[in-house]
GROMACS .gro file of C-alpha atoms in nm:
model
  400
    1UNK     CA    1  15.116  11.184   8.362
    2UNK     CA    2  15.331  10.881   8.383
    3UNK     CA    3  15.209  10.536   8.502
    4UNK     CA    4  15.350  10.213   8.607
    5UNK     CA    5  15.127   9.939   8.397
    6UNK     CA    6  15.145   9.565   8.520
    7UNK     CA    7  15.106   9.365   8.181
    8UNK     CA    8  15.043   8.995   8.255
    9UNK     CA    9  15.137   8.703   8.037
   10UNK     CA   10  15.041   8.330   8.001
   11UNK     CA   11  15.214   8.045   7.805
   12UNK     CA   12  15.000   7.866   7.592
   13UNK     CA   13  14.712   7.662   7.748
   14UNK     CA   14  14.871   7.298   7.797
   15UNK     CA   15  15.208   7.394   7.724
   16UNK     CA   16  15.495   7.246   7.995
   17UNK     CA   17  15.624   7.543   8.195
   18UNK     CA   18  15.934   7.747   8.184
   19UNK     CA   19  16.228   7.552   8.285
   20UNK     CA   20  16.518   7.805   8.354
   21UNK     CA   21  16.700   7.820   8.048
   22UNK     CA   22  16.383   7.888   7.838
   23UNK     CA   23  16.279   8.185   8.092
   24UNK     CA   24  16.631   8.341   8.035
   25UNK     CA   25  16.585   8.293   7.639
   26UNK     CA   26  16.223   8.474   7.759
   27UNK     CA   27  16.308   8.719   7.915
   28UNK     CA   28  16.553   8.812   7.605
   29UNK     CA   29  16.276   8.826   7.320
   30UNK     CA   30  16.079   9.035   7.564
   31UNK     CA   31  16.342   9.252   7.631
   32UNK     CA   32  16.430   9.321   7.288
   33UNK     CA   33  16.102   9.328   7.154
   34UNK     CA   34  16.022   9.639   7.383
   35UNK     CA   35  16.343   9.806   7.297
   36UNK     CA   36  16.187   9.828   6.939
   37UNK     CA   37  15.914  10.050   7.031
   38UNK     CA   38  16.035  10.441   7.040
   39UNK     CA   39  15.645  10.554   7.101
   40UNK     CA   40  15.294  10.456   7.074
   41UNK     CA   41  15.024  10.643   6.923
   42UNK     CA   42  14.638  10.530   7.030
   43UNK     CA   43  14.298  10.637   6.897
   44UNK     CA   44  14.283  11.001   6.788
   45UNK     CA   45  14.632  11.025   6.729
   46UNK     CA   46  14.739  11.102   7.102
   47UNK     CA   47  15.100  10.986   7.166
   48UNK     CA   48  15.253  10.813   7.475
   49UNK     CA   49  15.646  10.780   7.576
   50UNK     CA   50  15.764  10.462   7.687
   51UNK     CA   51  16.041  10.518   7.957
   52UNK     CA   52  16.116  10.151   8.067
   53UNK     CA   53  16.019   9.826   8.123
   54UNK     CA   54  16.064   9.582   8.332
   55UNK     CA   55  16.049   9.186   8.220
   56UNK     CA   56  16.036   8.877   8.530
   57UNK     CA   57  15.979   8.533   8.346
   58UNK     CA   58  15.846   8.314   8.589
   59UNK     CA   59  15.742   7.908   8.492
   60UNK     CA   60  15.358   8.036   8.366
   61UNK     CA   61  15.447   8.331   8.196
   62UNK     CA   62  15.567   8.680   8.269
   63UNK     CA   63  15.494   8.974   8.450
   64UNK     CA   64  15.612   9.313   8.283
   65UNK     CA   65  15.624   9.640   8.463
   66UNK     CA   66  15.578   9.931   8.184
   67UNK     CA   67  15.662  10.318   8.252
   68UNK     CA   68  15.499  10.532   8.006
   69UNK     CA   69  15.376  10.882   7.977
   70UNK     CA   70  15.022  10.888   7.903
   71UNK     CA   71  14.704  11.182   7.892
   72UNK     CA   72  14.478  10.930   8.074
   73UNK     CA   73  14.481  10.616   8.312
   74UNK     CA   74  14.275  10.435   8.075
   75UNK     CA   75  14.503  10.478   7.763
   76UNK     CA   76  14.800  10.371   7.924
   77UNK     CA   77  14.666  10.013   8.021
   78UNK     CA   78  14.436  10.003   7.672
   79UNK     CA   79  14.781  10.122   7.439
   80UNK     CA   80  15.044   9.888   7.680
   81UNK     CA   81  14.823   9.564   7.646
   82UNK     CA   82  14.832   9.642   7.280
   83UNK     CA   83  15.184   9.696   7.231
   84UNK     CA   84  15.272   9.390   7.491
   85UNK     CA   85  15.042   9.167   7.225
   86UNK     CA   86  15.212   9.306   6.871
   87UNK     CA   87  15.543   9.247   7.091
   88UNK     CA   88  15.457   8.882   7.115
   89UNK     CA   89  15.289   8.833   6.753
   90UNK     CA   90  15.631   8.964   6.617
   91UNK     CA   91  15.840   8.683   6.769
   92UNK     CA   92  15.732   8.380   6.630
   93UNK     CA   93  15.871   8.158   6.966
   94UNK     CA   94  15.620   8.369   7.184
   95UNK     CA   95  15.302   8.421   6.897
   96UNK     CA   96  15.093   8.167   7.074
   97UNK     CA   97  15.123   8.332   7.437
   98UNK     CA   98  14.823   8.580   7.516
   99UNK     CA   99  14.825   8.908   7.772
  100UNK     CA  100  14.578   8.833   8.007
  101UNK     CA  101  14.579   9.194   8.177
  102UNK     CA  102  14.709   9.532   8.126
  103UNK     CA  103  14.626   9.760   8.377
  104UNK     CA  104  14.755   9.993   8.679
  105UNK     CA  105  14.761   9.850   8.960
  106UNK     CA  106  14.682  10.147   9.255
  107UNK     CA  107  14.767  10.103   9.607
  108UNK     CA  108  14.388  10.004   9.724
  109UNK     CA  109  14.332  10.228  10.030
  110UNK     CA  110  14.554  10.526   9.966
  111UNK     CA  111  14.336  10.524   9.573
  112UNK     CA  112  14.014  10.555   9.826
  113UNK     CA  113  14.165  10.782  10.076
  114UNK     CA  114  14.219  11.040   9.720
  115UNK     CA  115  13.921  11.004   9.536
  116UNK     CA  116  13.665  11.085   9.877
  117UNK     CA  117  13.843  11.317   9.961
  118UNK     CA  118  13.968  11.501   9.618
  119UNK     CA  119  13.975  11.899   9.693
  120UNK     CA  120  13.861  11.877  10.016
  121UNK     CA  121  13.988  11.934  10.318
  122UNK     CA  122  14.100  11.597  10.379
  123UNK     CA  123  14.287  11.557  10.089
  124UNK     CA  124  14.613  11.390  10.088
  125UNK     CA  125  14.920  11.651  10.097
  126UNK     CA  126  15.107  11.735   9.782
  127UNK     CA  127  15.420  11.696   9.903
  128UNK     CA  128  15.584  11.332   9.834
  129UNK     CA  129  15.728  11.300  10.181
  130UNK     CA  130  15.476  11.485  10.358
  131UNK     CA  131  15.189  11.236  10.188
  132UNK     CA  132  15.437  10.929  10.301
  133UNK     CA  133  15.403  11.028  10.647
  134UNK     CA  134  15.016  11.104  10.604
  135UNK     CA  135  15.001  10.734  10.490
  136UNK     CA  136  15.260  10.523  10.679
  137UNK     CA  137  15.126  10.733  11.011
  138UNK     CA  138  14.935  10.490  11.236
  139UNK     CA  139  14.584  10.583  11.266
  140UNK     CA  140  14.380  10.757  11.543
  141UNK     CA  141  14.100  10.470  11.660
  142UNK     CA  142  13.911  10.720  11.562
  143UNK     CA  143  13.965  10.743  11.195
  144UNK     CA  144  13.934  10.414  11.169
  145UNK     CA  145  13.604  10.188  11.263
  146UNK     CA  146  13.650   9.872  11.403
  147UNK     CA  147  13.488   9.740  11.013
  148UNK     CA  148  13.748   9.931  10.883
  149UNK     CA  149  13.993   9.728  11.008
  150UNK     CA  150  13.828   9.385  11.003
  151UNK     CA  151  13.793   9.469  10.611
  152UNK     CA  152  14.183   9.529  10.596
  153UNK     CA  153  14.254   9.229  10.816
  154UNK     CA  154  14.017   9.019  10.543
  155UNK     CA  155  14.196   9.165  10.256
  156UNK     CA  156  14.569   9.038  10.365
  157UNK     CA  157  14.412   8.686  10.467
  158UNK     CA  158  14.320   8.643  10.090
  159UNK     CA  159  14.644   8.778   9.965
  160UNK     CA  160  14.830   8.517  10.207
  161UNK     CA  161  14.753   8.231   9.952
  162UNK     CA  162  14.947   8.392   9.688
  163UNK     CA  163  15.249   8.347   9.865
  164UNK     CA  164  15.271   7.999   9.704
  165UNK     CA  165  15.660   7.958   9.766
  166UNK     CA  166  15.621   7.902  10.165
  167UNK     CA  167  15.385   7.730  10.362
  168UNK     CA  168  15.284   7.833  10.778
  169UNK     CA  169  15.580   7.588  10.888
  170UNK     CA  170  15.761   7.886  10.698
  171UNK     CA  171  15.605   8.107  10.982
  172UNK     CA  172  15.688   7.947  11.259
  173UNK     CA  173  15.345   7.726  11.315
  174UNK     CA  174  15.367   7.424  11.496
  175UNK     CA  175  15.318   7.090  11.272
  176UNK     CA  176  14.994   7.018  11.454
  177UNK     CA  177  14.864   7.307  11.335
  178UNK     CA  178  14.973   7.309  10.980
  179UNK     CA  179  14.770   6.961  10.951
  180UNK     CA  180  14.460   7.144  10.937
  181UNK     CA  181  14.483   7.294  10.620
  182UNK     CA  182  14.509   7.668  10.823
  183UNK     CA  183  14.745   7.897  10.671
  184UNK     CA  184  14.929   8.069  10.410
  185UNK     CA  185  15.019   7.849  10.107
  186UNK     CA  186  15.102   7.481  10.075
  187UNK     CA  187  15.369   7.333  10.353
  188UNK     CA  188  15.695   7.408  10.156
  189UNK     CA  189  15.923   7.517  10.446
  190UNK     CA  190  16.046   7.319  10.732
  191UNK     CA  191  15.874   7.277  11.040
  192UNK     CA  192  16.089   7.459  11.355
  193UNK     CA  193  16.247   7.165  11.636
  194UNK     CA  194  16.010   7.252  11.932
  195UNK     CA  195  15.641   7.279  11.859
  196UNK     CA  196  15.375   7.358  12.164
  197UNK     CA  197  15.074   7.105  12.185
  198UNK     CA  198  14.733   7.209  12.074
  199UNK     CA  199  14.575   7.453  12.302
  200UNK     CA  200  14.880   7.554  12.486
  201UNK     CA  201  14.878   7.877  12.299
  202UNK     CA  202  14.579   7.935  12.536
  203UNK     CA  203  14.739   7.886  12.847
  204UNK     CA  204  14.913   8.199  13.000
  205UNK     CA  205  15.318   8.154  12.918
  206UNK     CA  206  15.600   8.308  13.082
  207UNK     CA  207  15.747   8.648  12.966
  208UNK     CA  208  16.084   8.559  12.830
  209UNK     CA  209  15.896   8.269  12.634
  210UNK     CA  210  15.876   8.279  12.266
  211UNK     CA  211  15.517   8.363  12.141
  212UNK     CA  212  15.297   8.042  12.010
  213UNK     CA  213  15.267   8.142  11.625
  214UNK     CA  214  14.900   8.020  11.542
  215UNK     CA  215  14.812   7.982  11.151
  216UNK     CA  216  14.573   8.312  11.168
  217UNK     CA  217  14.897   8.521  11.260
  218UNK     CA  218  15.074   8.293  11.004
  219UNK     CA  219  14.793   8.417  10.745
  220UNK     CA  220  14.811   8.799  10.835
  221UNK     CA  221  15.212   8.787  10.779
  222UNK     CA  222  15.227   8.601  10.459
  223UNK     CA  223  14.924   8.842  10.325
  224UNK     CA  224  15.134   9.181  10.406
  225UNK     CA  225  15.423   9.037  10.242
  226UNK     CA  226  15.211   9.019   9.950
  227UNK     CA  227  15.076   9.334   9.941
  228UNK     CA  228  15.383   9.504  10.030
  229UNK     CA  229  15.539   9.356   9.766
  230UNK     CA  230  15.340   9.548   9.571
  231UNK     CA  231  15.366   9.882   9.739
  232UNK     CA  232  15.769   9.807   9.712
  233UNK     CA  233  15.773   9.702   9.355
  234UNK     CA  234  15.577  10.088   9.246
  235UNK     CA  235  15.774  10.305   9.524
  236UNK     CA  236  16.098  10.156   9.362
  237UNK     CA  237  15.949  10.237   8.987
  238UNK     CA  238  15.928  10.630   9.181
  239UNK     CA  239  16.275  10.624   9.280
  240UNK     CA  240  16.437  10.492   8.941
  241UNK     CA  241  16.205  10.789   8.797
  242UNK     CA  242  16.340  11.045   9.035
  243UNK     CA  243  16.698  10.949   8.962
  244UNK     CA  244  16.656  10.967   8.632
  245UNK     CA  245  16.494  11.283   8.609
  246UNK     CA  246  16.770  11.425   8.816
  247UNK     CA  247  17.070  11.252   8.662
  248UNK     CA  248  17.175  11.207   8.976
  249UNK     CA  249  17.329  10.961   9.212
  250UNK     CA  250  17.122  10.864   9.589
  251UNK     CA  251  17.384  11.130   9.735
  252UNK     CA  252  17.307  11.400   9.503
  253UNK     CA  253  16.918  11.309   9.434
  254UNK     CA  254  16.686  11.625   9.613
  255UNK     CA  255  16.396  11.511   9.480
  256UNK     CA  256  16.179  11.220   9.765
  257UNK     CA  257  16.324  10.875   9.744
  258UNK     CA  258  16.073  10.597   9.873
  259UNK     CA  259  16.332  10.294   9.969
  260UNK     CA  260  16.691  10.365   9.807
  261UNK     CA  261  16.757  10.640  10.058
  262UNK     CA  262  16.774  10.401  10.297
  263UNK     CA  263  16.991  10.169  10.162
  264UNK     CA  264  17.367  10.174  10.263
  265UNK     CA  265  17.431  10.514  10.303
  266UNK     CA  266  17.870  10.445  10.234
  267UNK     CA  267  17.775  10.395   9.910
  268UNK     CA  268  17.504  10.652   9.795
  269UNK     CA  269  17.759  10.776   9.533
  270UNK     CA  270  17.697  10.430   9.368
  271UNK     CA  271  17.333  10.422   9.356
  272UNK     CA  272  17.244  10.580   9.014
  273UNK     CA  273  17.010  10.540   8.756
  274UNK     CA  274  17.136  10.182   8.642
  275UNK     CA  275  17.198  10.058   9.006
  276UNK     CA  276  16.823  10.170   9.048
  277UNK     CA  277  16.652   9.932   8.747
  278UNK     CA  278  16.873   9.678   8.861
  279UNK     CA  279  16.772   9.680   9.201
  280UNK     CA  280  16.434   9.709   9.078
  281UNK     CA  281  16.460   9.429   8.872
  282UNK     CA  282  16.599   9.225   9.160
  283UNK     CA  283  16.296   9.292   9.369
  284UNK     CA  284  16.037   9.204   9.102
  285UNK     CA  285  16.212   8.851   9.000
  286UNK     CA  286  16.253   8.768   9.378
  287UNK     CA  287  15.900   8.850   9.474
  288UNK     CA  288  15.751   8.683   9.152
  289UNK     CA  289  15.962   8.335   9.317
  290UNK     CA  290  15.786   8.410   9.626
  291UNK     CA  291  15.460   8.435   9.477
  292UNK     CA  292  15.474   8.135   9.201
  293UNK     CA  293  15.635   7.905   9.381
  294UNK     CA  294  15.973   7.872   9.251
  295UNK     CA  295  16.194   8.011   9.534
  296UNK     CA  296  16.441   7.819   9.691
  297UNK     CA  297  16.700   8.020   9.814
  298UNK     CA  298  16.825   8.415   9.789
  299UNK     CA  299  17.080   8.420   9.490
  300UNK     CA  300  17.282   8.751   9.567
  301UNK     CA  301  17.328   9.030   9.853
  302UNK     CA  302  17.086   9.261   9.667
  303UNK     CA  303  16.810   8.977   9.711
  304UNK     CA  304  16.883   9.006  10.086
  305UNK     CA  305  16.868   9.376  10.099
  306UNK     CA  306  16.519   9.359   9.913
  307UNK     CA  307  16.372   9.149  10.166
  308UNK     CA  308  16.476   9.378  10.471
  309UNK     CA  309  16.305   9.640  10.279
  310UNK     CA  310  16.028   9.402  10.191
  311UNK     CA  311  15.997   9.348  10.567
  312UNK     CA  312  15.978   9.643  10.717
  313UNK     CA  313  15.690   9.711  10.431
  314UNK     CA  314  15.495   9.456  10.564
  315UNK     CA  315  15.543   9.607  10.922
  316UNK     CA  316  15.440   9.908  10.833
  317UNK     CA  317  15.118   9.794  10.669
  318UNK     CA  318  15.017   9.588  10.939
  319UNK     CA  319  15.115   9.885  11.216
  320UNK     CA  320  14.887  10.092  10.973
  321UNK     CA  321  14.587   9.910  11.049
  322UNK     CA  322  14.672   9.802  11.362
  323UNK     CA  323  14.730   9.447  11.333
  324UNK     CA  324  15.103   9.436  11.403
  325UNK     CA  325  15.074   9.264  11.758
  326UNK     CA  326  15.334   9.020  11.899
  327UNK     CA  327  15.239   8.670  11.733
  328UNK     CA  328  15.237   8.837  11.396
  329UNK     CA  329  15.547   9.016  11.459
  330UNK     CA  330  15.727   8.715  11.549
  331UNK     CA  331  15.556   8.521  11.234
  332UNK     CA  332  15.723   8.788  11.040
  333UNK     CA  333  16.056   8.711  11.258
  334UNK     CA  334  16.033   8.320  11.227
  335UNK     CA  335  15.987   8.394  10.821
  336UNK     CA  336  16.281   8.621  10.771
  337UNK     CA  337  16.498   8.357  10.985
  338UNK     CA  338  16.366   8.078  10.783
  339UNK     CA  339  16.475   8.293  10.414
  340UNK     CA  340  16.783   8.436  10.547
  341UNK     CA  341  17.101   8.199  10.571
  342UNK     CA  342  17.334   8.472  10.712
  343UNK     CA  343  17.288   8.823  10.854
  344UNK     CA  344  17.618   8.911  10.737
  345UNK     CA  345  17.454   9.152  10.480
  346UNK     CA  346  17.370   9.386  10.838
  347UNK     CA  347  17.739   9.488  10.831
  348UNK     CA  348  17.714   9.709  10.574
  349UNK     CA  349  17.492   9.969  10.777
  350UNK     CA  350  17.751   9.987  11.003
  351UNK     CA  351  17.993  10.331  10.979
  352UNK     CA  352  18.191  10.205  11.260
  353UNK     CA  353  18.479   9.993  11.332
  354UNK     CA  354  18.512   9.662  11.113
  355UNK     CA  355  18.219   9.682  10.878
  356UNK     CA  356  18.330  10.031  10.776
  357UNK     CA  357  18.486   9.920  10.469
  358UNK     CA  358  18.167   9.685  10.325
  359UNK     CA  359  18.359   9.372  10.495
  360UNK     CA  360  18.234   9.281  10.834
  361UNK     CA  361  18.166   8.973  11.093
  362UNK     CA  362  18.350   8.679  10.953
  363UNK     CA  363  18.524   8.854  10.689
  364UNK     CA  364  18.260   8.790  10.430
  365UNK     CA  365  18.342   8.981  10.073
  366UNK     CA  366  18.076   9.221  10.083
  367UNK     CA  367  18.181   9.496   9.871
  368UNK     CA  368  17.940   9.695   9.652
  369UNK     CA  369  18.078   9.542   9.290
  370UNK     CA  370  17.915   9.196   9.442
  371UNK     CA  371  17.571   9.302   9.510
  372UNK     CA  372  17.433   9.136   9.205
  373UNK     CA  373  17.632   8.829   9.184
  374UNK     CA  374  17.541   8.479   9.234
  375UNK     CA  375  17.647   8.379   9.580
  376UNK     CA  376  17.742   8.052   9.385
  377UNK     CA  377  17.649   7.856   9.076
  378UNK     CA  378  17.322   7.715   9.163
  379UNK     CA  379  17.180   8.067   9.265
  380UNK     CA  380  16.989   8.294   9.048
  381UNK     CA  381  16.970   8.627   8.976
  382UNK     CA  382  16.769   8.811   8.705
  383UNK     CA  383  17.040   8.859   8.380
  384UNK     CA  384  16.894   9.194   8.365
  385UNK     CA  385  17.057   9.283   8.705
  386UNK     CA  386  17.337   9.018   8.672
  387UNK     CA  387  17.699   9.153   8.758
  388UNK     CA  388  17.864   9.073   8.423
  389UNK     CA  389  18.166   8.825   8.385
  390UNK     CA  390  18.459   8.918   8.209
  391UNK     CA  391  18.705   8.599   8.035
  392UNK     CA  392  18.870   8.633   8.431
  393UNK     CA  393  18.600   8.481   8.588
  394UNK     CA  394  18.634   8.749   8.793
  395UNK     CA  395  18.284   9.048   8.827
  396UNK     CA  396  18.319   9.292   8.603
  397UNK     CA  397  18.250   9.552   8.898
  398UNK     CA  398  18.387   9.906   8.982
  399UNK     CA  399  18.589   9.756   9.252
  400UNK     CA  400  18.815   9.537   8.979
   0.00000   0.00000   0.00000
C-alpha cells in the first residue's frame, strides 16, 4: 500500500535559523541525499519503494513529504524516519540536525469514520469520487450531535495558532478587539480603515452592511486554513500518484483527481506528471510560510492558484460541520483580500472573450510558461518548482 509520511526536522538546539540562502543550499543536500536511496529494506528483510519526496526548508528546519510503498502503516513511518536520519548523518553540513517525527499523518475524522465502521454497513464507499462526496457532503443534524460539532469547532480553534504568519487584523477584526489577546496568531497583518466600537457587533445592523468579524470567527477561519492545508497537501500527493500511474496529462487522466481537475481547464494538456510535483511543491513551501511565520507576500501565479484551492478547502470543512456561517465566511473573505494583491489570476477560468488566450483584465502576462516564476526579484518560489532561466533572462517555458 503506498503512504504519504510527514518526516519532521529541527536545526540544532541553539543554532541561528535558516536565512534564505542557507534553506536553498538545504533544501539541495536533502534533495540529493534522497535521490541516493533506490529502496529500503526493514526488519525481516521486507522491502519498501520510495516513489518521491518532497523537501520545504523553512527557518527551524524542514518538513519532508515521503511516498513509499510499504506492507504496513507502521513500517513506513519506522523505515522513513530511519532513512531521513542516515540521509542527514551522511552530509556532514546537516549531521547535527535530528528528525523529530516520522509518521502518517491521516485526515482525523474521515480515519474515525473507517475504522467504526470497517465492513459494515456504514462503511465509506470504495469508489474515490463516490467516498469524496460521502465526505465533503454536509451532514444530516442527525448524524451529527450537537458534541460532535462543538468537538470539531474546538479542534480548528487550536489549529488557528499555528497559523503564525497572520494575526486576526489579517481577518478582518477590529483593532479593539485584537488588543485582547483573542485570535489566531500574533498581529502581523494590517488592521482594515473602519473598525466598529466594542459591542456594536451586538446591535442589529442593516442588511447591505458588512458583517462585524469578532476574533472567535477570526479563530475558526485561521484553524480551517490549517487543517485544510493538510487535507490539500495529501489530496495533491493522490493526484501526482494518479498521473503518474497513468502517464497521462489532466486531459487524458481517467483515474479521480482531488484538486488538479479543477484547475484551468485551457490548459489540462499541460498538467502532467512534472507540472503535478511542482504544483505540489508550491503548495507545501507556501503553506509551511503560512504556518512558521515567514510569509510576506505570494511569489508566483501558482502560489495564487494554491490559495483559491486552499480556500475553498477551508469552506468545505467548515460547511462540513456546520460552522460556515456569515462572520466566518467573510473572515475567510477579509483574509484572502488581505493575501491577494490582484485577482488578475481569475482570468484564466474564463473560456470567453478576452481571457481566452491566458491574458485577461489589464493585459497582465498570464500565460501557462509563467506559473512558477517570481512575479519579481524579491519573491520566492520553491527552486524545486522554479521556472528555469536560460542566459536570455528570459523563462525557459513551453511558450518561448
Amino acid at each position: 500500500m503506498t503512504y504519504v509520511v510527514t518526516v519532521e526536522i529541527r536545526i540544532p538546539e541553539g543554532a541561528p535559523e535558516l536565512d534564505g540562502l542557507h534553506r536553498v543550499g538545504a533544501t539541495a543536500l536533502l534533495e540529493q541525499g534522497f535521490a541516493s536511496v533506490a529502496g529500503i529494506e526493514g526488519a525481516d528483510g521486507m522491502e519498501m519503494d520510495l516513489f518521491d519526496v518532497a523537501v520545504a526548508v523553512h527557518p527551524g528546519g524542514a518538513i519532508l513529504k515521503v511516498m513509499v510503498a510499504a506492507p504496513s502503516l507502521e513500517f513506513a513511518e519506522e523505515a522513513v524516519g530511519s532513512v531521513s536520519e542516515e540521509v542527514l548523518e551522511r552530509s556532514e553540513l546537516l549531521a547535527e540536525w535530528t528528525v523529530e517525527s516520522s509518521e502518517v499523518q491521516l485526515h482525523t475524522d474521515a480515519a474515525r469514520e473507517s475504522l467504526e465502521a470497517a465492513d459494515g454497513p456504514g462503511a465509506p464507499p470504495s469508489d474515490p469520487q463516490a467516498r469524496r462526496a460521502h465526505h465533503t457532503a454536509k451532514p444530516d443534524t442527525a448524524d451529527e450531535t450537537e458534541q460532535e460539532t462543538q468537538d470539531h469547532e474546538a479542534a480548528f480553534r487550536t489549529l488557528a495558532a499555528r497559523l503564525r504568519s497572520f494575526g486576526p487584523a489579517a481577518f478582518g477584526v477590529a483593532e479593539t478587539e485584537t488588543e485582547t489577546g483573542a485570535g489566531p496568531g500574533p498581529e502581523t497583518g494590517p488592521g482594515p480603515d473602519a473598525r466598529p466600537e466594542p459591542g456594536e457587533d451586538e446591535r442589529p445592523r442593516a442588511a447591505d452592511a458588512p458583517p462585524v468579524i469578532t476574533p472567535e470567527s477570526a479563530e475558526l477561519a485561521a484553524g480551517s486554513l490549517v487543517y485544510g492545508a493538510e487535507v490539500l497537501i495529501d489530496e495533491l500527493y493522490d493526484d501526482v500518484q494518479a498521473l503518474a500511474e497513468e502517464d497521462a496529462t489532466v486531459a487524458e487522466c481517467q483515474g479521480h483527481l482531488w484538486h488538479l481537475d479543477q484547475l484551468p481547464s485551457r490548459h489540462a494538456q499541460q498538467y502532467n506528471e512534472l507540472f503535478a510535483r511542482r504544483f505540489l511543491v508550491t503548495a507545501i513551501a507556501l503553506t509551511t510560510r503560512f504556518t512558521d511565520g515567514s510569509f510576506r507576500r505570494l511569489g508566483c501565479l501558482a502560489e495564487e492558484l494554491v490559495l483559491k484551492l486552499l480556500l475553498e478547502q477551508a469552506h468545505v470543512t467548515l460547511d462540513l460541520h456546520g460552522l460556515l456561517d456569515e462572520d466566518v465566511a467573510a473572515a475567510l473573505g477579509r483574509f484572502a483580500g488581505e493575501v491577494y494583491e490582484d485577482m488578475d489570476f481569475a482570468w484564466l477560468q474564463d473560456t470567453d472573450g478576452d481571457g481566452a488566450d491566458g491574458r485577461g483584465g489589464g493585459g497582465a502576462a498570464l500565460g501557462f510558461g509563467t506559473w512558477f516564476t517570481p512575479f519579481d526579484d524579491a519573491r520566492y518560489v520553491h527552486p524545486y518548482a522554479l521556472d528555469e532561466m536560460p542566459e536570455t533572462g528570459v523563462p525557459d517555458t513551453a511558450e518561448n
